[in-house]
């Protein structure tokens, strides 16, 4: 099976796993991260196939999303072998996807890992990032905001995490995109707080 055919199979595998997610980690998040990772890889002269494949599978085995993360990873590895991905390529894909998570605070060692992390973080910014954050907050029973008890509200998450993301981006191509989406979030928060405080 050639790499295009393998990517098609991976796409279908990811669709089956994430099609009904409502927390912002749906199939379309995986698609955007894979597409962005492919574009960044071209710009940054990284391995395009590894970046795209790792973009597709980067949330498989996430503790928040899987009841049995280890089992999900084992099944994924078996699937990747079954579609003809070699041990060496599988290791490269694993390396590029395992350190992506913000909450784990890791810096990927490979350029491909940095690119997938950048692509995932870009998807947490801008208009899409705002939508995903409220979706996540809603599913997890979080309040939108609170006058005095701001902790654990979705708006507080913007300050705790989203506004910090642009300074954690590795590649220059991604930095430019992230900066634009950061400014959009700042404007959104400004407007949100204005409406919250004055109702105008
Ligand atoms: P990572 O997988 O990199 O650790 P997360 O899964 O924490 O990142 O974040 C993915 C998405 O979920 C982002 O859009 C983020 O804003 C949203 N999210 C994570 N935690 C919260 C939270 N406490 N409140 C609202 N949104 C959240
Ligand atoms: Ni993700």
Coordinates of C-alpha atoms and ligand atoms in Angstrom, one line a residue:
X1 CA 0.0 0.0 0.0
X2 CA 1.5 3.4 -0.9
X3 CA 1.5 6.4 1.5
X4 CA -1.6 8.0 0.0
X5 CA -3.6 4.8 0.4
X6 CA -2.2 4.5 4.0
X7 CA -3.4 8.0 4.8
X8 CA -6.9 7.2 3.5
X9 CA -7.0 4.2 5.8
X10 CA -5.8 6.3 8.7
X11 CA -8.4 8.9 8.0
X12 CA -11.2 6.3 8.1
X13 CA -9.8 4.8 11.3
X14 CA -9.8 8.2 13.0
X15 CA -13.3 8.9 11.7
X16 CA -14.6 5.8 13.4
X17 CA -13.0 6.8 16.7
X18 CA -13.9 10.5 16.9
X19 CA -17.0 11.0 14.8
X20 CA -19.3 11.5 17.7
X21 CA -17.0 13.6 20.0
X22 CA -18.6 16.9 21.3
X23 CA -15.7 18.2 23.3
X24 CA -13.8 19.9 20.4
X25 CA -11.7 16.7 19.8
X26 CA -13.9 15.6 16.9
X27 CA -12.9 14.1 13.5
X28 CA -12.7 17.6 12.0
X29 CA -10.1 18.7 14.7
X30 CA -7.9 15.7 13.6
X31 CA -8.4 16.7 9.9
X32 CA -7.4 20.3 10.5
X33 CA -4.4 19.3 12.5
X34 CA -3.3 16.8 9.8
X35 CA -3.8 19.4 7.1
X36 CA -2.0 22.1 9.0
X37 CA 0.8 19.7 9.9
X38 CA 1.2 18.8 6.2
X39 CA 1.4 22.5 5.2
X40 CA 3.9 23.4 8.0
X41 CA 6.0 20.3 7.1
X42 CA 6.3 21.6 3.5
X43 CA 7.3 25.1 4.6
X44 CA 9.7 23.8 7.2
X45 CA 11.2 21.0 5.1
X46 CA 10.2 18.3 7.5
X47 CA 8.9 14.8 6.6
X48 CA 5.5 15.5 5.2
X49 CA 4.1 12.0 5.6
X50 CA 5.2 11.6 9.2
X51 CA 3.7 15.0 10.1
X52 CA 0.4 14.3 8.4
X53 CA 0.0 10.8 9.8
X54 CA 0.9 12.0 13.3
X55 CA -1.5 14.9 12.9
X56 CA -4.3 12.4 12.3
X57 CA -3.6 10.2 15.2
X58 CA -2.2 12.7 17.8
X59 CA -5.2 12.5 20.2
X60 CA -5.5 8.7 20.2
X61 CA -4.8 7.5 23.7
X62 CA -5.5 10.9 25.3
X63 CA -6.4 10.2 29.0
X64 CA -9.3 12.7 28.7
X65 CA -10.8 11.0 25.7
X66 CA -10.3 7.3 26.2
X67 CA -11.5 5.0 29.0
X68 CA -8.5 2.7 28.3
X69 CA -5.7 4.8 26.7
X70 CA -3.2 2.0 26.6
X71 CA -5.6 -0.3 24.8
X72 CA -6.4 2.5 22.3
X73 CA -2.7 2.9 21.5
X74 CA -2.1 -0.9 21.2
X75 CA -5.0 -1.2 18.8
X76 CA -3.8 1.8 16.8
X77 CA -0.3 0.3 16.5
X78 CA -1.8 -3.0 15.3
X79 CA -3.9 -1.2 12.8
X80 CA -0.8 0.8 11.5
X81 CA 1.2 -2.4 11.1
X82 CA -1.8 -4.0 9.3
X83 CA -1.8 -1.3 6.6
X84 CA 1.8 -1.9 5.9
X85 CA 3.6 0.8 8.0
X86 CA 7.0 -0.4 8.9
X87 CA 8.4 -0.5 12.5
X88 CA 10.8 2.3 11.7
X89 CA 8.1 4.6 10.3
X90 CA 5.7 3.8 13.1
X91 CA 8.4 4.9 15.6
X92 CA 8.7 8.2 13.8
X93 CA 5.0 8.7 13.8
X94 CA 4.8 7.8 17.5
X95 CA 7.7 10.2 18.3
X96 CA 5.9 13.0 16.4
X97 CA 2.6 12.6 18.2
X98 CA 3.3 11.5 21.8
X99 CA 4.5 14.9 23.2
X100 CA 1.8 17.1 21.6
X101 CA -0.3 17.6 24.7
X102 CA -0.3 21.1 26.4
X103 CA -1.2 19.7 29.8
X104 CA 1.9 17.4 29.8
X105 CA 4.1 20.4 29.1
X106 CA 6.6 18.5 27.0
X107 CA 8.7 19.9 24.2
X108 CA 9.0 17.4 21.3
X109 CA 12.6 16.6 20.3
X110 CA 12.0 16.1 16.6
X111 CA 11.1 18.7 14.0
X112 CA 8.1 16.6 13.1
X113 CA 6.9 16.5 16.7
X114 CA 7.3 20.3 17.0
X115 CA 5.2 20.7 13.8
X116 CA 2.4 18.5 15.1
X117 CA 2.4 20.3 18.4
X118 CA 2.3 23.7 16.6
X119 CA -0.6 22.5 14.4
X120 CA -2.6 21.3 17.5
X121 CA -2.0 24.6 19.3
X122 CA -3.0 26.7 16.3
X123 CA -6.4 24.8 16.4
X124 CA -6.8 25.9 20.0
X125 CA -6.6 29.5 18.9
X126 CA -8.7 31.8 16.7
X127 CA -12.5 31.4 16.0
X128 CA -12.2 27.6 16.0
X129 CA -10.3 27.7 19.2
X130 CA -13.0 29.7 20.9
X131 CA -15.7 27.3 19.7
X132 CA -13.7 24.3 20.9
X133 CA -13.1 25.8 24.3
X134 CA -16.8 26.5 24.9
X135 CA -17.7 23.0 23.6
X136 CA -15.2 21.5 26.0
X137 CA -16.5 23.6 28.9
X138 CA -20.1 22.7 28.2
X139 CA -19.6 19.0 28.0
X140 CA -17.6 19.2 31.3
X141 CA -20.3 21.2 33.1
X142 CA -18.2 24.4 33.4
X143 CA -19.8 27.8 33.9
X144 CA -19.1 30.3 31.1
X145 CA -17.9 32.9 33.5
X146 CA -18.5 34.2 37.0
X147 CA -18.3 37.7 38.6
X148 CA -16.3 36.6 41.6
X149 CA -15.5 32.9 41.3
X150 CA -13.6 33.0 38.0
X151 CA -11.6 29.8 38.7
X152 CA -12.8 26.8 36.7
X153 CA -14.8 28.9 34.3
X154 CA -14.4 28.6 30.5
X155 CA -13.4 32.3 30.2
X156 CA -10.7 31.7 32.8
X157 CA -9.3 28.9 30.7
X158 CA -8.5 31.6 28.0
X159 CA -6.2 33.3 30.5
X160 CA -4.8 30.1 32.0
X161 CA -3.9 28.5 28.7
X162 CA -5.0 29.9 25.4
X163 CA -3.3 33.3 25.8
X164 CA 0.0 31.5 26.7
X165 CA 0.0 29.3 23.6
X166 CA 1.5 31.7 21.1
X167 CA 4.8 31.8 23.0
X168 CA 5.1 28.1 23.0
X169 CA 5.1 27.7 19.2
X170 CA 8.3 26.4 17.6
X171 CA 8.3 27.0 13.9
X172 CA 8.3 30.4 12.3
X173 CA 5.5 29.5 9.8
X174 CA 3.3 28.5 12.7
X175 CA 4.2 31.5 14.8
X176 CA 2.8 33.9 12.2
X177 CA -0.5 32.0 12.0
X178 CA -0.7 31.7 15.8
X179 CA 0.0 35.4 16.4
X180 CA -2.9 36.4 14.1
X181 CA -5.3 34.0 15.9
X182 CA -4.0 35.2 19.3
X183 CA -5.0 38.8 18.5
X184 CA -8.4 37.6 17.5
X185 CA -8.9 35.9 20.9
X186 CA -7.7 39.1 22.7
X187 CA -10.3 41.1 20.8
X188 CA -13.0 38.5 21.6
X189 CA -12.2 38.7 25.3
X190 CA -12.2 42.5 25.3
X191 CA -15.7 42.5 23.7
X192 CA -16.9 39.7 26.0
X193 CA -15.9 41.5 29.2
X194 CA -17.3 44.8 27.9
X195 CA -20.7 43.1 27.3
X196 CA -20.4 41.3 30.7
X197 CA -19.7 44.5 32.6
X198 CA -22.0 47.0 30.9
X199 CA -24.5 45.0 28.9
X200 CA -23.9 47.3 25.9
Ligands
LIG1 P1 -3.9 19.0 25.0 O1 -4.6 17.8 24.3 O2 -2.9 19.7 24.1 O3 -3.5 18.8 26.4 P2 -6.4 20.0 25.7 O4 -7.0 18.7 25.3 O5 -6.2 20.3 27.1 O6 -5.0 20.1 25.0 O7 -7.1 21.1 24.9 C1 -7.8 20.8 23.7 C2 -9.0 21.7 23.6 O8 -9.8 21.6 24.7 C3 -8.6 23.2 23.5 O9 -9.4 23.8 22.5 C4 -8.9 23.7 24.9 O10 -9.2 25.0 24.9 C5 -10.0 22.8 25.4 N1 -9.9 22.7 26.8 C6 -9.1 22.0 27.6 N2 -9.3 22.2 28.9 C7 -10.3 23.1 29.0 C8 -11.0 23.7 30.0 N3 -10.7 23.5 31.3 N4 -12.0 24.6 29.7 C9 -12.3 24.8 28.4 N5 -11.7 24.3 27.4 C10 -10.7 23.4 27.6
LIG2 NI1 -5.6 17.8 19.5

